[in-house]
């Protein structure tokens, strides 16, 4: 267990959205016992109240960490997204407040890929409509419009961690795979990269979306793109709700241009399991609608809990920021018999010189020093060999551009 300047039981974690127990266990195993655990997300006003004395916050995709939230969290040093997406966090505001943000980029990817393949099979067989009819006392025994997945073409938009796994699983079932990505990617197996989005939409029997939420992906599938899809084709979206124009999709299901859809993410999602889910897609039996559970498996959640909690612990214990999504990455060894100071500042010229001048003016010997910058922020970790003085600390904090300066141990 690492020794740090603030007693570990004084370091407060606010964990929201029912992150897996593995996260709590990981924190406690390292001595962090001051944990406020909530099963739900919090609306902004309540979050602002609860986060005011937290050093760490843990969220999933529902909690919005806005600029106002960061402004109201003076003690916050890091946020853990216990999921892949970080679009719910104002990353720029986090950076400006010296808050490092971490996520779990891989742990739930297989779960999403499995769901997509399962949905493709069910939709090609017309299972959602047939099942719905059975629930209502109907009996739609027919092979009309029911197809095997073997030999069909899957079009993947976004060939990253999830898209590429869907590709491998699809090929193992005998599908042909084409993908579209803004980056040239190594195709796995026999997959081929389409030259543009329309080429992919024109040739795919099933289109599956695996892009992040960005300005460029907002409504990237609207009426014009759906019109490019083959008659009877299927659209699957388990990425982000803003990527598909839901009204255009509803029209394409209504006029029969599309054969079916599976949607896991929506432009507006209920804030809790008790709030009503509203969508024009509810009217269609050939739409599989799921409540944003692409990554919600026991395996994924348990792994995410450990992965993100470990990243928070490492940052808290020794200042390591490896794989942070908004902070310069520094991987640090633990040194004996030194004090470690962390200095986060705006990436402007002269800060490192000013830091070193403070140490030299106090006759403090630097044992080791680590600096990383990104376009906005610089992160300096300094190990010093003798006691620092409060005066030196104040001078470090007063350096122009300083966002945060603290003694770790
Ligand atoms: N439904 C769920 O529960 C669930 C679970 C996990 C992840 N997700 C979402 O799935 C998405 C993909 O996750 P991932 O881990 O595969 O991400 P990733 O970053 O590994 O891959 C995304 C890919 O999309 C590509 N891309 C980005 N912008 C594009 C554009 N405009 N056009 C085409 N391609 C573009 C990138 O180059 C990259 O290859 C994310 O939005 C994530 O939040 C949802
Ligand atoms: O970004 C993600 O990993 C997914 O959207 C899952 O989010 P969740 O943890 O809220 O289910």
GROMACS .gro file of C-alpha atoms and ligand atoms in nm:
model
  464
    1UNK     CA    1   0.000   0.000   0.000
    2UNK     CA    2   0.156   0.330  -0.108
    3UNK     CA    3   0.207   0.607   0.151
    4UNK     CA    4   0.070   0.945   0.046
    5UNK     CA    5   0.059   1.283   0.216
    6UNK     CA    6  -0.315   1.294   0.274
    7UNK     CA    7  -0.439   0.996   0.478
    8UNK     CA    8  -0.618   0.762   0.242
    9UNK     CA    9  -0.933   0.758   0.448
   10UNK     CA   10  -0.953   1.136   0.396
   11UNK     CA   11  -0.952   1.096   0.019
   12UNK     CA   12  -1.315   1.094  -0.088
   13UNK     CA   13  -1.451   0.896  -0.384
   14UNK     CA   14  -1.796   0.964  -0.526
   15UNK     CA   15  -1.905   0.665  -0.734
   16UNK     CA   16  -2.227   0.699  -0.937
   17UNK     CA   17  -2.443   0.488  -1.169
   18UNK     CA   18  -2.390   0.160  -0.982
   19UNK     CA   19  -2.038   0.093  -1.105
   20UNK     CA   20  -1.944  -0.269  -1.038
   21UNK     CA   21  -1.852  -0.381  -0.687
   22UNK     CA   22  -1.508  -0.472  -0.826
   23UNK     CA   23  -1.432  -0.097  -0.836
   24UNK     CA   24  -1.512  -0.058  -0.465
   25UNK     CA   25  -1.311  -0.371  -0.382
   26UNK     CA   26  -1.011  -0.244  -0.579
   27UNK     CA   27  -1.017   0.093  -0.404
   28UNK     CA   28  -1.059  -0.063  -0.059
   29UNK     CA   29  -0.778  -0.313  -0.121
   30UNK     CA   30  -0.548  -0.013  -0.169
   31UNK     CA   31  -0.671   0.157   0.148
   32UNK     CA   32  -0.929   0.397   0.002
   33UNK     CA   33  -1.231   0.347   0.223
   34UNK     CA   34  -1.401   0.688   0.202
   35UNK     CA   35  -1.643   0.595  -0.075
   36UNK     CA   36  -1.982   0.750  -0.142
   37UNK     CA   37  -2.162   0.492  -0.360
   38UNK     CA   38  -2.481   0.567  -0.554
   39UNK     CA   39  -2.676   0.335  -0.784
   40UNK     CA   40  -2.800   0.620  -1.003
   41UNK     CA   41  -2.665   0.921  -1.186
   42UNK     CA   42  -2.738   1.267  -1.046
   43UNK     CA   43  -2.884   1.572  -1.217
   44UNK     CA   44  -2.644   1.866  -1.234
   45UNK     CA   45  -2.770   2.057  -0.928
   46UNK     CA   46  -2.749   1.753  -0.699
   47UNK     CA   47  -2.416   1.648  -0.847
   48UNK     CA   48  -2.272   1.994  -0.779
   49UNK     CA   49  -2.367   1.952  -0.414
   50UNK     CA   50  -2.232   1.599  -0.376
   51UNK     CA   51  -1.906   1.657  -0.564
   52UNK     CA   52  -1.801   1.969  -0.371
   53UNK     CA   53  -1.571   1.778  -0.134
   54UNK     CA   54  -1.485   1.479  -0.357
   55UNK     CA   55  -1.129   1.411  -0.473
   56UNK     CA   56  -1.236   1.150  -0.728
   57UNK     CA   57  -1.560   1.088  -0.915
   58UNK     CA   58  -1.661   0.769  -1.099
   59UNK     CA   59  -1.939   0.773  -1.359
   60UNK     CA   60  -2.076   0.577  -1.656
   61UNK     CA   61  -2.234   0.717  -1.974
   62UNK     CA   62  -2.531   0.893  -1.815
   63UNK     CA   63  -2.376   1.144  -1.576
   64UNK     CA   64  -2.285   1.474  -1.737
   65UNK     CA   65  -1.962   1.625  -1.602
   66UNK     CA   66  -2.013   1.981  -1.727
   67UNK     CA   67  -1.801   2.292  -1.686
   68UNK     CA   68  -2.030   2.399  -1.402
   69UNK     CA   69  -1.967   2.072  -1.225
   70UNK     CA   70  -1.587   2.116  -1.251
   71UNK     CA   71  -1.619   2.474  -1.130
   72UNK     CA   72  -1.799   2.338  -0.823
   73UNK     CA   73  -1.545   2.069  -0.743
   74UNK     CA   74  -1.236   2.243  -0.603
   75UNK     CA   75  -1.085   1.924  -0.460
   76UNK     CA   76  -1.145   1.703  -0.761
   77UNK     CA   77  -0.823   1.563  -0.907
   78UNK     CA   78  -0.951   1.288  -1.137
   79UNK     CA   79  -1.265   1.148  -1.296
   80UNK     CA   80  -1.307   0.784  -1.397
   81UNK     CA   81  -1.549   0.696  -1.676
   82UNK     CA   82  -1.637   0.333  -1.607
   83UNK     CA   83  -1.717   0.287  -1.978
   84UNK     CA   84  -1.565   0.368  -2.319
   85UNK     CA   85  -1.738   0.693  -2.412
   86UNK     CA   86  -1.611   1.020  -2.263
   87UNK     CA   87  -1.850   1.247  -2.458
   88UNK     CA   88  -2.048   1.300  -2.135
   89UNK     CA   89  -1.747   1.483  -1.988
   90UNK     CA   90  -1.643   1.836  -2.081
   91UNK     CA   91  -1.282   1.727  -2.132
   92UNK     CA   92  -1.160   2.079  -2.197
   93UNK     CA   93  -1.312   2.209  -1.873
   94UNK     CA   94  -1.162   1.909  -1.690
   95UNK     CA   95  -0.820   1.994  -1.827
   96UNK     CA   96  -0.852   2.362  -1.737
   97UNK     CA   97  -0.934   2.258  -1.380
   98UNK     CA   98  -0.643   2.013  -1.363
   99UNK     CA   99  -0.871   1.708  -1.351
  100UNK     CA  100  -0.732   1.397  -1.522
  101UNK     CA  101  -0.997   1.182  -1.692
  102UNK     CA  102  -0.964   0.806  -1.735
  103UNK     CA  103  -1.185   0.547  -1.907
  104UNK     CA  104  -1.192   0.177  -1.995
  105UNK     CA  105  -1.131   0.165  -2.369
  106UNK     CA  106  -1.151  -0.213  -2.416
  107UNK     CA  107  -1.328  -0.401  -2.137
  108UNK     CA  108  -1.683  -0.397  -2.280
  109UNK     CA  109  -1.601  -0.417  -2.651
  110UNK     CA  110  -1.656  -0.791  -2.685
  111UNK     CA  111  -1.999  -0.759  -2.519
  112UNK     CA  112  -2.109  -0.502  -2.779
  113UNK     CA  113  -1.972  -0.710  -3.066
  114UNK     CA  114  -2.162  -1.020  -2.948
  115UNK     CA  115  -2.487  -0.825  -2.917
  116UNK     CA  116  -2.455  -0.684  -3.270
  117UNK     CA  117  -2.402  -1.027  -3.424
  118UNK     CA  118  -2.695  -1.172  -3.229
  119UNK     CA  119  -2.920  -0.888  -3.344
  120UNK     CA  120  -2.812  -0.930  -3.706
  121UNK     CA  121  -2.912  -1.297  -3.695
  122UNK     CA  122  -3.246  -1.227  -3.525
  123UNK     CA  123  -3.337  -0.946  -3.766
  124UNK     CA  124  -3.247  -1.147  -4.079
  125UNK     CA  125  -3.488  -1.415  -3.959
  126UNK     CA  126  -3.767  -1.172  -3.870
  127UNK     CA  127  -3.756  -1.296  -3.512
  128UNK     CA  128  -3.856  -0.968  -3.340
  129UNK     CA  129  -4.187  -0.950  -3.532
  130UNK     CA  130  -4.253  -1.323  -3.496
  131UNK     CA  131  -4.182  -1.312  -3.123
  132UNK     CA  132  -4.400  -1.003  -3.078
  133UNK     CA  133  -4.684  -1.178  -3.264
  134UNK     CA  134  -4.654  -1.486  -3.040
  135UNK     CA  135  -4.670  -1.262  -2.730
  136UNK     CA  136  -5.000  -1.129  -2.865
  137UNK     CA  137  -5.133  -1.479  -2.939
  138UNK     CA  138  -5.034  -1.477  -3.309
  139UNK     CA  139  -4.850  -1.748  -3.502
  140UNK     CA  140  -4.639  -1.626  -3.800
  141UNK     CA  141  -4.491  -1.956  -3.920
  142UNK     CA  142  -4.333  -1.866  -4.253
  143UNK     CA  143  -3.998  -1.867  -4.431
  144UNK     CA  144  -4.085  -1.554  -4.628
  145UNK     CA  145  -3.827  -1.281  -4.569
  146UNK     CA  146  -3.616  -1.506  -4.342
  147UNK     CA  147  -3.252  -1.550  -4.436
  148UNK     CA  148  -2.933  -1.708  -4.311
  149UNK     CA  149  -2.653  -1.473  -4.217
  150UNK     CA  150  -2.400  -1.682  -4.412
  151UNK     CA  151  -2.294  -1.511  -4.735
  152UNK     CA  152  -2.452  -1.173  -4.648
  153UNK     CA  153  -2.250  -0.853  -4.648
  154UNK     CA  154  -2.197  -0.667  -4.323
  155UNK     CA  155  -2.104  -0.299  -4.356
  156UNK     CA  156  -1.923  -0.166  -4.050
  157UNK     CA  157  -1.894   0.208  -3.998
  158UNK     CA  158  -1.605   0.281  -3.760
  159UNK     CA  159  -1.344   0.003  -3.763
  160UNK     CA  160  -1.202   0.054  -3.413
  161UNK     CA  161  -1.200  -0.175  -3.109
  162UNK     CA  162  -1.562  -0.281  -3.150
  163UNK     CA  163  -1.604  -0.258  -3.528
  164UNK     CA  164  -1.300  -0.479  -3.589
  165UNK     CA  165  -1.423  -0.743  -3.342
  166UNK     CA  166  -1.764  -0.747  -3.509
  167UNK     CA  167  -1.573  -0.799  -3.835
  168UNK     CA  168  -1.392  -1.109  -3.704
  169UNK     CA  169  -1.707  -1.262  -3.553
  170UNK     CA  170  -1.904  -1.194  -3.873
  171UNK     CA  171  -1.646  -1.361  -4.093
  172UNK     CA  172  -1.638  -1.664  -3.865
  173UNK     CA  173  -2.010  -1.701  -3.945
  174UNK     CA  174  -1.943  -1.685  -4.319
  175UNK     CA  175  -2.032  -1.321  -4.377
  176UNK     CA  176  -1.855  -1.085  -4.615
  177UNK     CA  177  -1.733  -0.769  -4.441
  178UNK     CA  178  -1.681  -0.418  -4.574
  179UNK     CA  179  -1.600  -0.123  -4.352
  180UNK     CA  180  -1.582   0.254  -4.369
  181UNK     CA  181  -1.352   0.456  -4.144
  182UNK     CA  182  -1.202   0.804  -4.165
  183UNK     CA  183  -0.862   0.646  -4.104
  184UNK     CA  184  -0.701   0.385  -4.327
  185UNK     CA  185  -0.714   0.067  -4.121
  186UNK     CA  186  -0.558  -0.275  -4.149
  187UNK     CA  187  -0.847  -0.500  -4.258
  188UNK     CA  188  -0.875  -0.815  -4.048
  189UNK     CA  189  -0.935  -1.144  -4.231
  190UNK     CA  190  -1.090  -1.080  -4.571
  191UNK     CA  191  -1.262  -0.753  -4.478
  192UNK     CA  192  -1.228  -0.469  -4.728
  193UNK     CA  193  -1.221  -0.097  -4.661
  194UNK     CA  194  -1.478   0.100  -4.861
  195UNK     CA  195  -1.358   0.419  -5.030
  196UNK     CA  196  -1.649   0.622  -4.899
  197UNK     CA  197  -1.965   0.596  -4.696
  198UNK     CA  198  -2.203   0.563  -4.991
  199UNK     CA  199  -2.005   0.275  -5.137
  200UNK     CA  200  -2.048   0.092  -4.809
  201UNK     CA  201  -2.418   0.175  -4.776
  202UNK     CA  202  -2.484   0.062  -5.135
  203UNK     CA  203  -2.338  -0.284  -5.089
  204UNK     CA  204  -2.423  -0.391  -4.733
  205UNK     CA  205  -2.717  -0.611  -4.632
  206UNK     CA  206  -2.659  -0.506  -4.272
  207UNK     CA  207  -2.501  -0.178  -4.162
  208UNK     CA  208  -2.360  -0.152  -3.809
  209UNK     CA  209  -2.237   0.173  -3.654
  210UNK     CA  210  -1.930   0.186  -3.426
  211UNK     CA  211  -1.816   0.548  -3.434
  212UNK     CA  212  -1.770   0.786  -3.139
  213UNK     CA  213  -1.995   1.086  -3.076
  214UNK     CA  214  -1.828   1.381  -3.248
  215UNK     CA  215  -1.938   1.679  -3.455
  216UNK     CA  216  -1.868   1.475  -3.768
  217UNK     CA  217  -2.078   1.175  -3.662
  218UNK     CA  218  -2.385   1.375  -3.554
  219UNK     CA  219  -2.674   1.250  -3.771
  220UNK     CA  220  -2.423   1.082  -4.001
  221UNK     CA  221  -2.704   0.841  -4.090
  222UNK     CA  222  -3.004   1.048  -4.198
  223UNK     CA  223  -3.263   1.026  -4.476
  224UNK     CA  224  -3.007   1.065  -4.758
  225UNK     CA  225  -2.781   0.791  -4.621
  226UNK     CA  226  -3.070   0.555  -4.550
  227UNK     CA  227  -3.186   0.605  -4.910
  228UNK     CA  228  -2.842   0.477  -5.019
  229UNK     CA  229  -2.898   0.151  -4.831
  230UNK     CA  230  -3.032  -0.154  -5.020
  231UNK     CA  231  -3.408  -0.211  -5.003
  232UNK     CA  232  -3.477  -0.447  -4.712
  233UNK     CA  233  -3.137  -0.378  -4.549
  234UNK     CA  234  -3.091  -0.366  -4.173
  235UNK     CA  235  -2.943  -0.085  -3.962
  236UNK     CA  236  -2.781  -0.149  -3.624
  237UNK     CA  237  -2.663   0.126  -3.390
  238UNK     CA  238  -2.492   0.047  -3.060
  239UNK     CA  239  -2.255   0.347  -3.072
  240UNK     CA  240  -2.410   0.680  -2.971
  241UNK     CA  241  -2.767   0.805  -3.006
  242UNK     CA  242  -2.671   1.122  -3.190
  243UNK     CA  243  -2.532   0.928  -3.487
  244UNK     CA  244  -2.869   0.828  -3.639
  245UNK     CA  245  -3.159   1.054  -3.729
  246UNK     CA  246  -3.430   0.853  -3.554
  247UNK     CA  247  -3.721   1.021  -3.738
  248UNK     CA  248  -3.564   0.937  -4.075
  249UNK     CA  249  -3.513   0.580  -3.956
  250UNK     CA  250  -3.877   0.557  -3.844
  251UNK     CA  251  -3.992   0.678  -4.188
  252UNK     CA  252  -3.773   0.415  -4.360
  253UNK     CA  253  -3.925   0.142  -4.143
  254UNK     CA  254  -4.274   0.281  -4.204
  255UNK     CA  255  -4.241   0.282  -4.583
  256UNK     CA  256  -4.069  -0.056  -4.583
  257UNK     CA  257  -3.738   0.062  -4.732
  258UNK     CA  258  -3.551  -0.093  -4.439
  259UNK     CA  259  -3.616  -0.452  -4.333
  260UNK     CA  260  -3.543  -0.394  -3.965
  261UNK     CA  261  -3.327  -0.221  -3.710
  262UNK     CA  262  -3.161  -0.271  -3.375
  263UNK     CA  263  -3.101   0.043  -3.172
  264UNK     CA  264  -2.930   0.044  -2.831
  265UNK     CA  265  -2.859   0.415  -2.797
  266UNK     CA  266  -3.091   0.711  -2.845
  267UNK     CA  267  -3.060   1.089  -2.882
  268UNK     CA  268  -3.250   1.126  -2.556
  269UNK     CA  269  -3.237   0.840  -2.307
  270UNK     CA  270  -3.440   0.808  -1.988
  271UNK     CA  271  -3.239   0.925  -1.688
  272UNK     CA  272  -3.347   0.629  -1.478
  273UNK     CA  273  -3.518   0.293  -1.513
  274UNK     CA  274  -3.842   0.444  -1.385
  275UNK     CA  275  -3.869   0.717  -1.649
  276UNK     CA  276  -4.073   0.641  -1.964
  277UNK     CA  277  -3.879   0.561  -2.281
  278UNK     CA  278  -4.020   0.772  -2.566
  279UNK     CA  279  -3.934   0.697  -2.931
  280UNK     CA  280  -4.116   0.676  -3.266
  281UNK     CA  281  -3.945   0.336  -3.307
  282UNK     CA  282  -4.172   0.183  -3.042
  283UNK     CA  283  -4.434   0.149  -3.316
  284UNK     CA  284  -4.231  -0.109  -3.511
  285UNK     CA  285  -4.211  -0.478  -3.426
  286UNK     CA  286  -3.911  -0.517  -3.658
  287UNK     CA  287  -3.710  -0.278  -3.438
  288UNK     CA  288  -3.509  -0.435  -3.156
  289UNK     CA  289  -3.492  -0.160  -2.895
  290UNK     CA  290  -3.257  -0.201  -2.602
  291UNK     CA  291  -3.187   0.037  -2.312
  292UNK     CA  292  -2.820   0.118  -2.378
  293UNK     CA  293  -2.698  -0.221  -2.258
  294UNK     CA  294  -2.443  -0.299  -2.529
  295UNK     CA  295  -2.166  -0.312  -2.270
  296UNK     CA  296  -2.382  -0.426  -1.980
  297UNK     CA  297  -2.260  -0.778  -1.907
  298UNK     CA  298  -2.121  -0.912  -1.581
  299UNK     CA  299  -1.785  -0.982  -1.745
  300UNK     CA  300  -1.751  -0.634  -1.894
  301UNK     CA  301  -1.867  -0.447  -1.584
  302UNK     CA  302  -1.643  -0.643  -1.348
  303UNK     CA  303  -1.339  -0.585  -1.571
  304UNK     CA  304  -1.421  -0.217  -1.615
  305UNK     CA  305  -1.455  -0.176  -1.237
  306UNK     CA  306  -1.105  -0.308  -1.179
  307UNK     CA  307  -0.949  -0.133  -1.481
  308UNK     CA  308  -1.071   0.219  -1.404
  309UNK     CA  309  -1.033   0.191  -1.026
  310UNK     CA  310  -0.671   0.081  -1.077
  311UNK     CA  311  -0.606   0.385  -1.295
  312UNK     CA  312  -0.748   0.614  -1.026
  313UNK     CA  313  -0.545   0.439  -0.756
  314UNK     CA  314  -0.223   0.471  -0.957
  315UNK     CA  315  -0.284   0.840  -1.012
  316UNK     CA  316  -0.362   0.892  -0.646
  317UNK     CA  317  -0.074   0.678  -0.518
  318UNK     CA  318   0.211   0.800  -0.736
  319UNK     CA  319   0.086   1.045  -1.001
  320UNK     CA  320   0.084   0.804  -1.298
  321UNK     CA  321  -0.147   0.923  -1.576
  322UNK     CA  322  -0.097   0.645  -1.830
  323UNK     CA  323  -0.392   0.622  -2.074
  324UNK     CA  324  -0.564   0.937  -1.946
  325UNK     CA  325  -0.787   1.076  -2.222
  326UNK     CA  326  -0.715   1.445  -2.150
  327UNK     CA  327  -0.389   1.461  -1.960
  328UNK     CA  328  -0.025   1.426  -2.062
  329UNK     CA  329   0.073   1.065  -1.996
  330UNK     CA  330   0.344   0.999  -1.740
  331UNK     CA  331   0.431   0.653  -1.604
  332UNK     CA  332   0.621   0.689  -1.279
  333UNK     CA  333   0.840   0.462  -1.070
  334UNK     CA  334   0.802   0.483  -0.694
  335UNK     CA  335   1.109   0.630  -0.527
  336UNK     CA  336   1.211   0.581  -0.165
  337UNK     CA  337   1.307   0.868   0.066
  338UNK     CA  338   1.189   1.153  -0.155
  339UNK     CA  339   0.898   1.393  -0.160
  340UNK     CA  340   0.696   1.398  -0.481
  341UNK     CA  341   0.533   1.718  -0.605
  342UNK     CA  342   0.283   1.735  -0.887
  343UNK     CA  343   0.251   2.055  -1.088
  344UNK     CA  344  -0.020   2.096  -1.354
  345UNK     CA  345  -0.003   2.412  -1.560
  346UNK     CA  346  -0.109   2.575  -1.883
  347UNK     CA  347   0.128   2.477  -2.162
  348UNK     CA  348   0.298   2.815  -2.194
  349UNK     CA  349   0.671   2.888  -2.224
  350UNK     CA  350   0.883   2.929  -1.913
  351UNK     CA  351   0.691   2.727  -1.653
  352UNK     CA  352   0.951   2.451  -1.614
  353UNK     CA  353   1.228   2.708  -1.578
  354UNK     CA  354   1.024   2.891  -1.314
  355UNK     CA  355   0.962   2.564  -1.125
  356UNK     CA  356   1.331   2.478  -1.123
  357UNK     CA  357   1.423   2.831  -1.012
  358UNK     CA  358   1.203   2.789  -0.704
  359UNK     CA  359   1.382   2.466  -0.609
  360UNK     CA  360   1.728   2.607  -0.669
  361UNK     CA  361   1.649   2.927  -0.473
  362UNK     CA  362   1.555   2.708  -0.173
  363UNK     CA  363   1.862   2.487  -0.219
  364UNK     CA  364   1.641   2.186  -0.278
  365UNK     CA  365   1.803   1.906  -0.479
  366UNK     CA  366   1.587   1.747  -0.749
  367UNK     CA  367   1.624   1.368  -0.747
  368UNK     CA  368   1.423   1.317  -1.064
  369UNK     CA  369   1.183   1.511  -1.278
  370UNK     CA  370   0.924   1.409  -1.537
  371UNK     CA  371   0.752   1.643  -1.780
  372UNK     CA  372   0.488   1.572  -2.039
  373UNK     CA  373   0.274   1.821  -2.225
  374UNK     CA  374  -0.018   1.815  -2.461
  375UNK     CA  375  -0.142   2.112  -2.661
  376UNK     CA  376  -0.308   2.274  -2.356
  377UNK     CA  377  -0.153   2.138  -2.039
  378UNK     CA  378   0.187   2.057  -1.894
  379UNK     CA  379   0.230   1.800  -1.616
  380UNK     CA  380   0.551   1.802  -1.414
  381UNK     CA  381   0.635   1.551  -1.144
  382UNK     CA  382   0.933   1.635  -0.927
  383UNK     CA  383   1.096   1.410  -0.669
  384UNK     CA  384   1.301   1.611  -0.421
  385UNK     CA  385   1.553   1.491  -0.168
  386UNK     CA  386   1.478   1.701   0.139
  387UNK     CA  387   1.183   1.871   0.301
  388UNK     CA  388   1.011   2.135   0.097
  389UNK     CA  389   0.901   2.451   0.275
  390UNK     CA  390   0.553   2.600   0.268
  391UNK     CA  391   0.714   2.911   0.118
  392UNK     CA  392   0.851   2.706  -0.174
  393UNK     CA  393   0.513   2.545  -0.221
  394UNK     CA  394   0.342   2.883  -0.231
  395UNK     CA  395   0.595   3.009  -0.484
  396UNK     CA  396   0.530   2.705  -0.703
  397UNK     CA  397   0.156   2.769  -0.682
  398UNK     CA  398   0.210   3.135  -0.771
  399UNK     CA  399   0.394   3.059  -1.096
  400UNK     CA  400   0.198   3.209  -1.383
  401UNK     CA  401  -0.012   2.945  -1.561
  402UNK     CA  402  -0.030   2.710  -1.260
  403UNK     CA  403  -0.355   2.511  -1.253
  404UNK     CA  404  -0.278   2.288  -0.960
  405UNK     CA  405   0.023   2.210  -0.745
  406UNK     CA  406   0.022   1.956  -0.466
  407UNK     CA  407   0.251   1.736  -0.262
  408UNK     CA  408   0.177   1.370  -0.318
  409UNK     CA  409   0.404   1.226  -0.051
  410LIG     N1  410  -2.390   0.061  -2.655
  410LIG     C1  411  -2.298   0.053  -2.564
  410LIG     O1  412  -2.325   0.018  -2.449
  410LIG     C2  413  -2.157   0.087  -2.598
  410LIG     C3  414  -2.053   0.018  -2.534
  410LIG     C4  415  -1.923   0.048  -2.567
  410LIG     C5  416  -1.896   0.149  -2.659
  410LIG     N2  417  -1.998   0.216  -2.717
  410LIG     C6  418  -1.970   0.319  -2.817
  410LIG     O2  419  -1.919   0.256  -2.934
  410LIG     C7  420  -1.841   0.349  -3.007
  410LIG     C8  421  -1.719   0.284  -3.065
  410LIG     O3  422  -1.637   0.231  -2.964
  410LIG     P1  423  -1.493   0.173  -2.999
  410LIG     O4  424  -1.435   0.125  -2.871
  410LIG     O5  425  -1.497   0.080  -3.111
  410LIG     O6  426  -1.419   0.308  -3.041
  410LIG     P2  427  -1.284   0.323  -3.119
  410LIG     O7  428  -1.234   0.458  -3.090
  410LIG     O8  429  -1.194   0.207  -3.096
  410LIG     O9  430  -1.329   0.317  -3.273
  410LIG     C9  431  -1.402   0.418  -3.336
  410LIG    C10  432  -1.367   0.417  -3.483
  410LIG    O10  433  -1.450   0.511  -3.549
  410LIG    C11  434  -1.370   0.580  -3.643
  410LIG     N3  435  -1.433   0.708  -3.675
  410LIG    C12  436  -1.433   0.821  -3.600
  410LIG     N4  437  -1.503   0.918  -3.663
  410LIG    C13  438  -1.550   0.865  -3.777
  410LIG    C14  439  -1.630   0.914  -3.882
  410LIG     N5  440  -1.675   1.040  -3.882
  410LIG     N6  441  -1.658   0.831  -3.985
  410LIG    C15  442  -1.610   0.704  -3.987
  410LIG     N7  443  -1.533   0.651  -3.890
  410LIG    C16  444  -1.505   0.730  -3.785
  410LIG    C17  445  -1.236   0.592  -3.578
  410LIG    O11  446  -1.133   0.617  -3.672
  410LIG    C18  447  -1.222   0.456  -3.511
  410LIG    O12  448  -1.163   0.361  -3.594
  410LIG    C19  449  -1.817   0.464  -2.910
  410LIG    O13  450  -1.906   0.568  -2.939
  410LIG    C20  451  -1.857   0.410  -2.776
  410LIG    O14  452  -1.897   0.511  -2.688
  410LIG    C21  453  -2.128   0.188  -2.689
  411LIG     O1  454  -1.939   0.415  -2.356
  411LIG     C1  455  -1.966   0.301  -2.322
  411LIG     O2  456  -1.882   0.219  -2.281
  411LIG     C2  457  -2.107   0.255  -2.332
  411LIG     O3  458  -2.190   0.350  -2.385
  411LIG     C3  459  -2.159   0.194  -2.207
  411LIG     O4  460  -2.198   0.290  -2.115
  411LIG     P1  461  -2.262   0.247  -1.974
  411LIG     O5  462  -2.151   0.214  -1.882
  411LIG     O6  463  -2.340   0.366  -1.929
  411LIG     O7  464  -2.348   0.126  -1.998
   0.00000   0.00000   0.00000
